[in-house]
Every structure is written in structure tokens, then in C-alpha cells.
Short mmCIF file of C-alpha atoms in Angstrom, two decimals:
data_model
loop_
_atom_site.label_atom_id
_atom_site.label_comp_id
_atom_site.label_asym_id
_atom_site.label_seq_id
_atom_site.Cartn_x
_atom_site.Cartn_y
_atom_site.Cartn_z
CA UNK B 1 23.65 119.86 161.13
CA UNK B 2 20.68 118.03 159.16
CA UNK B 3 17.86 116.78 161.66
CA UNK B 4 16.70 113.19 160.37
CA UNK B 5 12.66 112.96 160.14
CA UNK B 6 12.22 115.31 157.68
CA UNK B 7 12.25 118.53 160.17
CA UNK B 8 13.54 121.43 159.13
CA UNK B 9 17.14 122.57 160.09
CA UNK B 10 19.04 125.77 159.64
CA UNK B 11 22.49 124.54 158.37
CA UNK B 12 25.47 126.32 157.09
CA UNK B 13 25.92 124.77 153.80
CA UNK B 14 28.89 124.90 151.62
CA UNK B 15 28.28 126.90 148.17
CA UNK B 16 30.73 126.61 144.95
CA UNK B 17 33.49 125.43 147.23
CA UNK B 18 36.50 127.34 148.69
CA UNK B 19 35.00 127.48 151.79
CA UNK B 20 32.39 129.75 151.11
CA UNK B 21 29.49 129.20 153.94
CA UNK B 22 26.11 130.98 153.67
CA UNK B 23 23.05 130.05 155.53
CA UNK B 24 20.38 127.63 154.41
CA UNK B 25 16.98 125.80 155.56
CA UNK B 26 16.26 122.41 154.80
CA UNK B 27 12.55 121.14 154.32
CA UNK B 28 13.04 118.08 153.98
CA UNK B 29 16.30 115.62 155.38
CA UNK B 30 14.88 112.20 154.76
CA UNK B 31 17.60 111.68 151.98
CA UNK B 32 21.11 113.77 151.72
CA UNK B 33 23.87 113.71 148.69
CA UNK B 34 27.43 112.23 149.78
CA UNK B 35 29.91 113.25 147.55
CA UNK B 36 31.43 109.38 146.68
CA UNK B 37 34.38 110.61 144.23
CA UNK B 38 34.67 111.90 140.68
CA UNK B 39 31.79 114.49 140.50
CA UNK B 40 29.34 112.05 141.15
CA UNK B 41 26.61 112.87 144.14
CA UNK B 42 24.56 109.73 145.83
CA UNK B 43 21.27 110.42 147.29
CA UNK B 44 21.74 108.32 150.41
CA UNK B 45 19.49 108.22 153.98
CA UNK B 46 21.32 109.11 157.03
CA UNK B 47 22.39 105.13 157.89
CA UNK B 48 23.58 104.70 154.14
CA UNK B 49 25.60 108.29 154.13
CA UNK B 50 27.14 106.67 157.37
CA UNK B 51 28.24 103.75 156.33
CA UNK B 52 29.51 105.44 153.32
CA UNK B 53 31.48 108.25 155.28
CA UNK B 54 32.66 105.38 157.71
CA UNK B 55 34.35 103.14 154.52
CA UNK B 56 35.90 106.17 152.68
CA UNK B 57 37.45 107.25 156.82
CA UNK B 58 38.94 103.47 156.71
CA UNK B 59 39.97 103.88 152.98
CA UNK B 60 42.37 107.37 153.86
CA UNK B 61 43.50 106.13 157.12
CA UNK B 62 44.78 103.01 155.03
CA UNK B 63 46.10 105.39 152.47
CA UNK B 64 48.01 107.19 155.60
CA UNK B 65 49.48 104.62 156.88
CA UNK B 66 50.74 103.68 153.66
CA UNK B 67 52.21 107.36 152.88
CA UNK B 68 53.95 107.45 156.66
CA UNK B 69 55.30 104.65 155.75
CA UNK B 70 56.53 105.64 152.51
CA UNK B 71 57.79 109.28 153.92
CA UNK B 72 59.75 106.79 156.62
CA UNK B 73 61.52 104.86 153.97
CA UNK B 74 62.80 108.10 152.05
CA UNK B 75 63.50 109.30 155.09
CA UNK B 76 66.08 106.76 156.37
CA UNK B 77 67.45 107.01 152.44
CA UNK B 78 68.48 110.27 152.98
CA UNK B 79 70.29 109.85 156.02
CA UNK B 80 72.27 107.19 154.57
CA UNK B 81 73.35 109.16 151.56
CA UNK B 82 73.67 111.70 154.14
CA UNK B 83 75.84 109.70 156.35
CA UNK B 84 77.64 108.18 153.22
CA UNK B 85 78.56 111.69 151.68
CA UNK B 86 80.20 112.46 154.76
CA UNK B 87 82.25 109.79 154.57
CA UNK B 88 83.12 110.48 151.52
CA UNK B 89 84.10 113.72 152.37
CA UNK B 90 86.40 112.37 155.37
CA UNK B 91 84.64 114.23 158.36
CA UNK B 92 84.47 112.99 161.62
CA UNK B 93 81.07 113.10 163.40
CA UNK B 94 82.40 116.38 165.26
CA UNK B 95 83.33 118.32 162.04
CA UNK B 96 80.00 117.52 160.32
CA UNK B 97 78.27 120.55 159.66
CA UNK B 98 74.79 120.44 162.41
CA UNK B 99 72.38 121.41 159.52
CA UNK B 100 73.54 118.36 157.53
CA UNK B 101 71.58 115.89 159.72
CA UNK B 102 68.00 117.62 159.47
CA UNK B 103 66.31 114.36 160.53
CA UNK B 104 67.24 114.55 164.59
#
């Protein structure tokens, strides 16, 4: 990781994405660029770069919550359509088919 101060650090640094590492040596760590979104790159100090990585953390575990609760929802649709077509149908709980309730 980047040592604050301006010392130099031997990092593994990310290059052209899909996880391709190689090895690299920082001069100078006063200032660091946080991806914020869209292409764009901030030159930040170590507090700022926190603060910023500590909002966009709160932002996706909002935007989790929201999607479990989403994937929830769909999820109790389908067993009532599920329980509903097998009503339909005229089966009893014992002749249902086991794979038909994928949800328990």
C-alpha cells in the first residue's frame, strides 16, 4: 500500500485493468487519484480519498439493500404463481413435483 509523507513505497499497481498487477515505486504519495465514476480521476490526499471511499461504501451498501430487497419481492412472486399453477393444475402438496418449489 501507499505510505503517506511522501516516502517511497513498492506497491502492486493495477495496469489497463483485468486484473493485470505489475510492480511499481512511488516517489511521491502526498496526493493519490480515486476513481469517483465515469472516467473521471480526482487527485485527492489520503483524508479526502477516505472520505470519498467511505461515501461511495455507504452509497453500494444502500444500493444492496435495495436490490435484496428487490430479489425478495420477485422471489415471493414466483412462489405464488408457483403455488397458484399448482392449483390450477389440481395437485395436492404430495403430488407436486420437488423441483417445482426451488425457493426451500
Amino acid at each position: 500500500f501507499l505510505a503517506p509523507g511522501g516516502r517511497s513505497s513498492g506497491i502492486n499497481a493495477e495496469y489497463g485493468g483485468c486484473e493485470y498487477f505489475m510492480q511499481a515505486e512511488v516517489k511521491n504519495t502526498d496526493f493519490i487519484f480515486v476513481d469517483v465514476g465515469l472516467g473521471l480521476h480526482v487527485q485527492c490526499t489520503f483524508e479526502e480519498a477516505t472520505r470519498v471511499v467511505k461515501k461511495k461504501i455507504d452509497q453500494l451498501t444502500v444500493k444492496a439493500e435495495k436490490m435484496t430487497d428487490k430479489s425478495c419481492d420477485i422471489k415471493s412472486r414466483i412462489k405464488l404463481i408457483v403455488q397458484a399453477l399448482a392449483e390450477l393444475q389440481g395437485l395436492d402438496k404430495e403430488q407436486r413435483n420437488p423441483q417445482i418449489d426451488i425457493f426451500n
